[in-house]
Structure formats: structure tokens, C-alpha cells
Tab-separated table of C-alpha atoms in Angstrom:
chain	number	residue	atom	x	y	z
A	1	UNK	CA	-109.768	37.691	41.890
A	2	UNK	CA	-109.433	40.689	44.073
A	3	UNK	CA	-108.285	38.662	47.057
A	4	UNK	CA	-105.578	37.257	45.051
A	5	UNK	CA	-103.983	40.460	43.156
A	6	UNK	CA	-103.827	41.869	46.746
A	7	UNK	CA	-101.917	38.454	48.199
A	8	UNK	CA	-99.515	39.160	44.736
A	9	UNK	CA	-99.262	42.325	45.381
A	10	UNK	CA	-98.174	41.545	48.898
A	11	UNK	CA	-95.710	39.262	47.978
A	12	UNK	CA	-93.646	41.691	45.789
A	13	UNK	CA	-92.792	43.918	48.454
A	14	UNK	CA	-92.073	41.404	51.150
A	15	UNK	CA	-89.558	40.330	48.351
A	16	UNK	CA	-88.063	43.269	47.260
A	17	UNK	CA	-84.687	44.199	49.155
A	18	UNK	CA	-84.885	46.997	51.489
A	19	UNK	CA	-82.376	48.961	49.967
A	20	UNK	CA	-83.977	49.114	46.821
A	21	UNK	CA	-87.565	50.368	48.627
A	22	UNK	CA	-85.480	52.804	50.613
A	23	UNK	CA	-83.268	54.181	48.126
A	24	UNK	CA	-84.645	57.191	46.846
A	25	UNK	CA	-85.850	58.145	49.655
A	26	UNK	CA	-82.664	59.163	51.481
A	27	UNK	CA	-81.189	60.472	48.300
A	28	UNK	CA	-78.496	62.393	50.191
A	29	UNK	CA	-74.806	63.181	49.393
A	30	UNK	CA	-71.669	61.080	50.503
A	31	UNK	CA	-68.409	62.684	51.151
A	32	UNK	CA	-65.136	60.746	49.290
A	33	UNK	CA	-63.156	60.709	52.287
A	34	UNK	CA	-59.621	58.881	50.635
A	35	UNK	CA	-57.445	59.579	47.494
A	36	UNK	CA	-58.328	55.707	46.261
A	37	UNK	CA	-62.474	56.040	46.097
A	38	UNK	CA	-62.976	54.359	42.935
A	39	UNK	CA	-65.942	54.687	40.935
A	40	UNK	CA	-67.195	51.595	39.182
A	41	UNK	CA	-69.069	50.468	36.383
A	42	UNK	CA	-70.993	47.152	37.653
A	43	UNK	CA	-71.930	46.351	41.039
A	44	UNK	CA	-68.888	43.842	41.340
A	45	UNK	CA	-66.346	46.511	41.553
A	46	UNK	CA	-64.432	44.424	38.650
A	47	UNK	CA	-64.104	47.906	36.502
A	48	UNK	CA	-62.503	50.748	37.584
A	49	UNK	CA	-63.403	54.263	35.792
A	50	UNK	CA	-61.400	56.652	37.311
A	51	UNK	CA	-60.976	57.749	41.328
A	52	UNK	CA	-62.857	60.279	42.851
A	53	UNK	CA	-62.214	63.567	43.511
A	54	UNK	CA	-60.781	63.743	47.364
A	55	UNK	CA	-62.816	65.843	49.681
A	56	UNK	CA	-65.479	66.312	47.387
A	57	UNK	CA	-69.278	64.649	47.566
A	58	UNK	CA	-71.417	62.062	45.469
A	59	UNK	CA	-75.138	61.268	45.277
A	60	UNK	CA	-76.015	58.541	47.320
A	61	UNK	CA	-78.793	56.131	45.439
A	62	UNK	CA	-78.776	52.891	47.509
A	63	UNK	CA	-76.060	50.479	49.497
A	64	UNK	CA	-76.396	46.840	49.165
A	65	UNK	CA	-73.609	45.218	51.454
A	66	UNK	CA	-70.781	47.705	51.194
A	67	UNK	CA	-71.251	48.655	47.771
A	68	UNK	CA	-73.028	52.408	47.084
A	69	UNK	CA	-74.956	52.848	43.688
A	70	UNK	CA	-74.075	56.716	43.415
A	71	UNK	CA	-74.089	59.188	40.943
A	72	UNK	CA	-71.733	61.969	40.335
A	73	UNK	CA	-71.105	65.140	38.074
A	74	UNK	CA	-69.645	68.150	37.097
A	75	UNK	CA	-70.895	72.060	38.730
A	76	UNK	CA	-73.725	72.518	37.096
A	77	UNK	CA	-74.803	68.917	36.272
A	78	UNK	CA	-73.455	68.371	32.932
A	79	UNK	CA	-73.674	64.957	31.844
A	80	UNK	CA	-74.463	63.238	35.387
A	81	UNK	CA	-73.007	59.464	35.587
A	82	UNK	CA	-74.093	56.325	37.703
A	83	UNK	CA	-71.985	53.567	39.027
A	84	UNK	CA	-70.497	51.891	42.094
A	85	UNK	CA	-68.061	52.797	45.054
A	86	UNK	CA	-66.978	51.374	48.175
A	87	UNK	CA	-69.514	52.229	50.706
A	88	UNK	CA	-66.832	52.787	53.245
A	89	UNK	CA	-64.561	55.218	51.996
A	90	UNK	CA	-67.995	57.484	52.003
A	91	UNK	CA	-68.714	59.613	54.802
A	92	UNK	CA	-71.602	61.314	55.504
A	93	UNK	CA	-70.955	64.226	57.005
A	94	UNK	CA	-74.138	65.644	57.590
A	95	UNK	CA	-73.053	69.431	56.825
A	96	UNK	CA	-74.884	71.767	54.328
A	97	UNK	CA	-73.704	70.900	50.540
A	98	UNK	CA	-74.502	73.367	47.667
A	99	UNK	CA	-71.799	72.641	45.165
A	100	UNK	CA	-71.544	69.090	46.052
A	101	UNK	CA	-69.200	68.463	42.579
A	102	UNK	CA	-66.028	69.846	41.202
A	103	UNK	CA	-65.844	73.078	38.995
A	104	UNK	CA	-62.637	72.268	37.318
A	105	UNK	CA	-61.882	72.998	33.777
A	106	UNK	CA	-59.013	71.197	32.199
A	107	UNK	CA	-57.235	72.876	29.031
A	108	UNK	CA	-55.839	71.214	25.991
A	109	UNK	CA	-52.369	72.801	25.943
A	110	UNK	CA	-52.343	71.515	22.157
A	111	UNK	CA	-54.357	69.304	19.515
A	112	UNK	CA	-55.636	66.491	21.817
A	113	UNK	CA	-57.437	63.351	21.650
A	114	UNK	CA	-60.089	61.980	23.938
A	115	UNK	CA	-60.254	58.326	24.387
A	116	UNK	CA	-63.042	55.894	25.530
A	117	UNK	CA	-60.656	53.369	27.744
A	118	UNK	CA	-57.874	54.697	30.382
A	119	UNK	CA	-55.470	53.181	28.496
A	120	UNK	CA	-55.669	55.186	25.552
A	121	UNK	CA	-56.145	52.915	22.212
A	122	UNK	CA	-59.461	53.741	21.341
A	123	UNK	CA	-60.041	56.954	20.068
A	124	UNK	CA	-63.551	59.011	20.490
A	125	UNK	CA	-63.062	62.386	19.136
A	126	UNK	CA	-60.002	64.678	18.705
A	127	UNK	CA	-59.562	68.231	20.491
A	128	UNK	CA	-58.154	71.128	18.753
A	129	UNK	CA	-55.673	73.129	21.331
A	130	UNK	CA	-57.017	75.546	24.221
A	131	UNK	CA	-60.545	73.364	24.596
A	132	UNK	CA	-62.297	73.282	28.044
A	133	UNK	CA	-62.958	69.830	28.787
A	134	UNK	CA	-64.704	68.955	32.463
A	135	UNK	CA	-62.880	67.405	35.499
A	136	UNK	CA	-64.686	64.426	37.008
A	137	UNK	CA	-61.466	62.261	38.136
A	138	UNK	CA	-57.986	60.886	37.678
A	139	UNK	CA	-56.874	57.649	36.411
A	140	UNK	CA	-53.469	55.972	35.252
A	141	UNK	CA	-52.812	54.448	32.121
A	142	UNK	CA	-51.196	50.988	31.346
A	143	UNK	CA	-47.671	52.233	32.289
A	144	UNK	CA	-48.370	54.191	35.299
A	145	UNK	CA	-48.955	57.718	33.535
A	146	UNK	CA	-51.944	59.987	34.378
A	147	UNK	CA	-54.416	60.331	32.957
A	148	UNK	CA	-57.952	62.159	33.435
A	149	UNK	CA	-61.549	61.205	32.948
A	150	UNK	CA	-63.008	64.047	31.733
A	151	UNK	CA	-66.332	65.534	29.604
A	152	UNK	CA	-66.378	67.557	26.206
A	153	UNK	CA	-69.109	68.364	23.792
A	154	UNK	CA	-71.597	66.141	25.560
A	155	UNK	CA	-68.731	62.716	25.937
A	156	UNK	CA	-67.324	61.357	28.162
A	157	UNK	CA	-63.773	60.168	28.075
A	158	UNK	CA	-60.260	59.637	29.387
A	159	UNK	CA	-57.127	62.664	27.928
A	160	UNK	CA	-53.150	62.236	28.551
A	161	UNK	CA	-52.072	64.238	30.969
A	162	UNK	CA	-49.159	65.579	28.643
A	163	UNK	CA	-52.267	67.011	26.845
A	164	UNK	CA	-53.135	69.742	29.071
A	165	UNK	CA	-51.860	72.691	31.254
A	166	UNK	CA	-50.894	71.995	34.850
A	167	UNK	CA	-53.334	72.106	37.309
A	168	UNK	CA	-54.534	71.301	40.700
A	169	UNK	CA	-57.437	69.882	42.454
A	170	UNK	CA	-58.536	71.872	45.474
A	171	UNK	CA	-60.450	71.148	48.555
A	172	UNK	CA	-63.845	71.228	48.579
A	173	UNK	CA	-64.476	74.586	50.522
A	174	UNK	CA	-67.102	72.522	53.191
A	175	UNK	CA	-64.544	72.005	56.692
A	176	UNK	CA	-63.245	68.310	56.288
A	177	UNK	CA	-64.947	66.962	59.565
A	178	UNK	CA	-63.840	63.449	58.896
A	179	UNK	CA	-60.508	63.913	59.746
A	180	UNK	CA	-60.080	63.647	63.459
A	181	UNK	CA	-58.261	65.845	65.353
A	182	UNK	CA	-55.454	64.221	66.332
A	183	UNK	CA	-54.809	63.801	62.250
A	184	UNK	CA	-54.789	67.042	61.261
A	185	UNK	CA	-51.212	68.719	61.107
A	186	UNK	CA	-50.346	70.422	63.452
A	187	UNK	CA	-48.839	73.736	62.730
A	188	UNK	CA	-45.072	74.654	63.633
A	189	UNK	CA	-44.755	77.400	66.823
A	190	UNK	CA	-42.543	79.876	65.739
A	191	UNK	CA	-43.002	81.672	68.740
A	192	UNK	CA	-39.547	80.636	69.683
A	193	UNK	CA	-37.764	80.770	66.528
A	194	UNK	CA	-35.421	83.035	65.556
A	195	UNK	CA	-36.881	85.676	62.261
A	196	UNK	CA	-34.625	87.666	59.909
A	197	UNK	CA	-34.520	90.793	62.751
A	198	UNK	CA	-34.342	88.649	65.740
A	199	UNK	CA	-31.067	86.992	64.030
A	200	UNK	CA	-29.259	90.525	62.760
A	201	UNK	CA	-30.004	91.581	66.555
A	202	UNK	CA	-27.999	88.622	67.561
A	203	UNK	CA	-25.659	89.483	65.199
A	204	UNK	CA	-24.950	93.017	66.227
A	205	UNK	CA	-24.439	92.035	69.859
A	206	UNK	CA	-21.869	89.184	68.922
A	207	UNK	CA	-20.033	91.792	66.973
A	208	UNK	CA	-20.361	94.399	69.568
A	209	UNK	CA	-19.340	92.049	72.052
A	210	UNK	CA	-16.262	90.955	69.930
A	211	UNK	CA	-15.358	94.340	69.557
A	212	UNK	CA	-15.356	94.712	73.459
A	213	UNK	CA	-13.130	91.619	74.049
A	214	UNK	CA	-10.610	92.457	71.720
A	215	UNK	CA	-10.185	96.632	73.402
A	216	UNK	CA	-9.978	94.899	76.732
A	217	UNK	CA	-7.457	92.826	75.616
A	218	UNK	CA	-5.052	95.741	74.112
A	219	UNK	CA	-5.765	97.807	77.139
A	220	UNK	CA	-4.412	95.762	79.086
A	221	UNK	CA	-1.237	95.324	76.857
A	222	UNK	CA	-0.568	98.671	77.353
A	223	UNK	CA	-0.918	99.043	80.886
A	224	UNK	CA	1.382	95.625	81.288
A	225	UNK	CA	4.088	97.409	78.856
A	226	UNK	CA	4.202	100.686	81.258
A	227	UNK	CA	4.446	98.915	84.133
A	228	UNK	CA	8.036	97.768	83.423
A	229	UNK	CA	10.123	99.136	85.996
A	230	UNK	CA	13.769	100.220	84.128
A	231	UNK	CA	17.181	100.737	85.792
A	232	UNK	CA	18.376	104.183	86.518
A	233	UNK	CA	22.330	104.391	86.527
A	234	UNK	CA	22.442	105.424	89.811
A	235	UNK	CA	21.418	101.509	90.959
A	236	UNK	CA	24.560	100.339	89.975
A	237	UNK	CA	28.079	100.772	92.255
């Protein structure tokens, strides 16, 4: 009986996928390197959620093919979520990561509602005005307008973007080391260009210079005009 449970035993790991064995045991954090990582709901990518935050990192669970089982939050781990991404659009960039999530706060700029699908028809709970609700990604709706995927009092939800104050999504402060060199842009030399007192300078002298030209010129009117020689009497018989 003993002999067998062991050969059972044996066969369940020589079964299981490696991925699965290996998975927590990496358990590190994947940089979104695009502005289209979506995050997914089933392993077949067939449902969309919301994209990922650009530049910032997700939890790494296991890869099967080139689909990532990751997780992802909010600072402070409020309401951590599981799903799917493209495996790669992640880069691991192997730098130090101690806010790996966003720390945005969205604000209802009036009475809001949060919905459960991106294309706002089902209603989960209604926001009075000036409410923090949590940034985890953006989404569009069925027309093409934004939309947010966002968490408030413990849900999780999408909110029109007309519904909240004008913001912006910074970098994540870690150096973006998957962008070669080559793609970063390049900044302008202004060593040679011309600055508010370089131009007045240039200014001045054409004036100056103007000024110049045009003395010369009557100078030399007047010493033409004395220069005529006039008759005296005397020349004629």
C-alpha cells in the first residue's frame, strides 16, 4: 500500500505543469512596458477589464505560453485583483520596486455613479460629489469615451470620465530602462539658438548700423552739394 501511494504520489507531479510548481516561487514584479497592456479576466484574453497603468509594475503569479496570471492593486494594497495579461508587453526590469502600484486618487467632481461593466448600464452604487475613489486603469466605453476602472468603499467598478476632475497619470518614479536609447527623445540644443537678450542685441546693432548708413549717406550729400564749382562774372567776355 505504501509502495503504491508513493508511485501516485509520483505521478502527480510528473503531471503537473511546470509553471504551476514554479509559480510562487518567483513571485516577482513585471513592469507594463506599453499604453495597450490589458488586464483580463480568463486565461483566454476574451475579456478585457481595463489597461494598465503605463510604466508602472504588476505581480507576477505564473506564465503559461504568453499569457501572465498577475495580480495588481492600489498603494497600499486595497482590494488586490487577479487576472491575465500578455506576457510580452511585461518587462522585468530587475530594479528595486517599493511602490510597485499607483497612488492616484480620482475625485467625483459631482453626484456620480459607479458601474460594474465599461459600458456603463449596470449600476453598482452611486457617489455623492467630492468622493475619493482609487485609480487602477483606463478603459473606453461603447462609443469611444473614457472611462476609468476604479475602487470605492471596498468595490470595484468602472466611473465616466465627465464624472471627475481632470487628472493625470504620472510615471512611475523607478528610471524606465526598457526604453532603449536610441528611443528616448532627444532633447533640442539651444546652444545655438537665439534667447530674448541675444535677439534685442541683434536688434540694437541693426538699428545702430541703420543709423550709420543713413549719416554716411547725407554726408556725403553735403560734401557733393559744396563741391559745385559756380561762375564768377569775370569768366565771361
Amino acid at each position: 500500500m505504501k509502495k503504491l501511494f508513493l508511485i501516485c504520489l509520483s505521478l502527480i507531479f510528473l503531471t503537473t505543469p511546470s509553471v504551476i510548481r514554479t509559480a510562487y516561487a518567483r513571485n516577482e514584479y513585471m513592469r507594463v512596458i506599453t499604453q495597450d497592456t490589458a488586464f483580463y479576466r480568463s486565461e483566454d484574453l476574451s475579456e478585457r477589464i481595463f489597461y494598465l497603468p503605463y510604466t508602472y509594475y504588476v505581480k507576477l503569479d505564473s506564465v503559461n505560453g504568453n499569457v501572465a496570471h498577475i495580480e495588481c492593486s492600489v498603494k497600499g494594497g486595497a482590494l488586490i485583483i487577479d487576472g491575465y495579461a500578455e506576457y510580452d508587453k511585461l518587462f522585468a526590469d530587475e530594479l528595486s520596486v517599493e511602490n510597485p502600484y499607483p497612488d492616484i486618487t480620482l475625485k467625483t467632481c459631482r453626484s456620480a455613479v459607479l458601474y460594474s461593466d465599461r459600458s456603463l448600464k449596470n449600476a453598482v452604487q452611486y457617489v455623492f460629489g467630492d468622493r475619493e475613489l482609487y485609480y487602477y486603469g483606463n478603459e473606453t466605453d461603447d462609443v469611444g469615451n473614457n472611462v476609468y476602472f476604479v475602487g470605492y468603499n471596498g468595490r470595484l467598478g468602472y466611473v465616466a470620465e465627465s464624472d471627475v476632475y481632470p487628472f493625470s497619470v504620472p510615471d512611475h518614479p523607478n528610471p524606465l530602462t526598457f526604453i532603449k536609447e536610441e528611443e528616448k527623445p532627444v532633447e533640442e540644443d539651444k546652444s545655438d539658438s537665439v534667447g530674448p537678450e541675444s535677439l534685442r542685441i541683434v536688434i540694437i546693432a541693426l538699428l545702430a548700423a541703420s543709423g550709420l548708413i543713413s549719416l554716411l549717406i547725407i554726408v556725403r550729400k553735403k560734401d557733393t552739394a559744396t563741391a559745385v564749382t559756380f561762375y564768377d562774372d569775370n569768366d565771361y567776355e
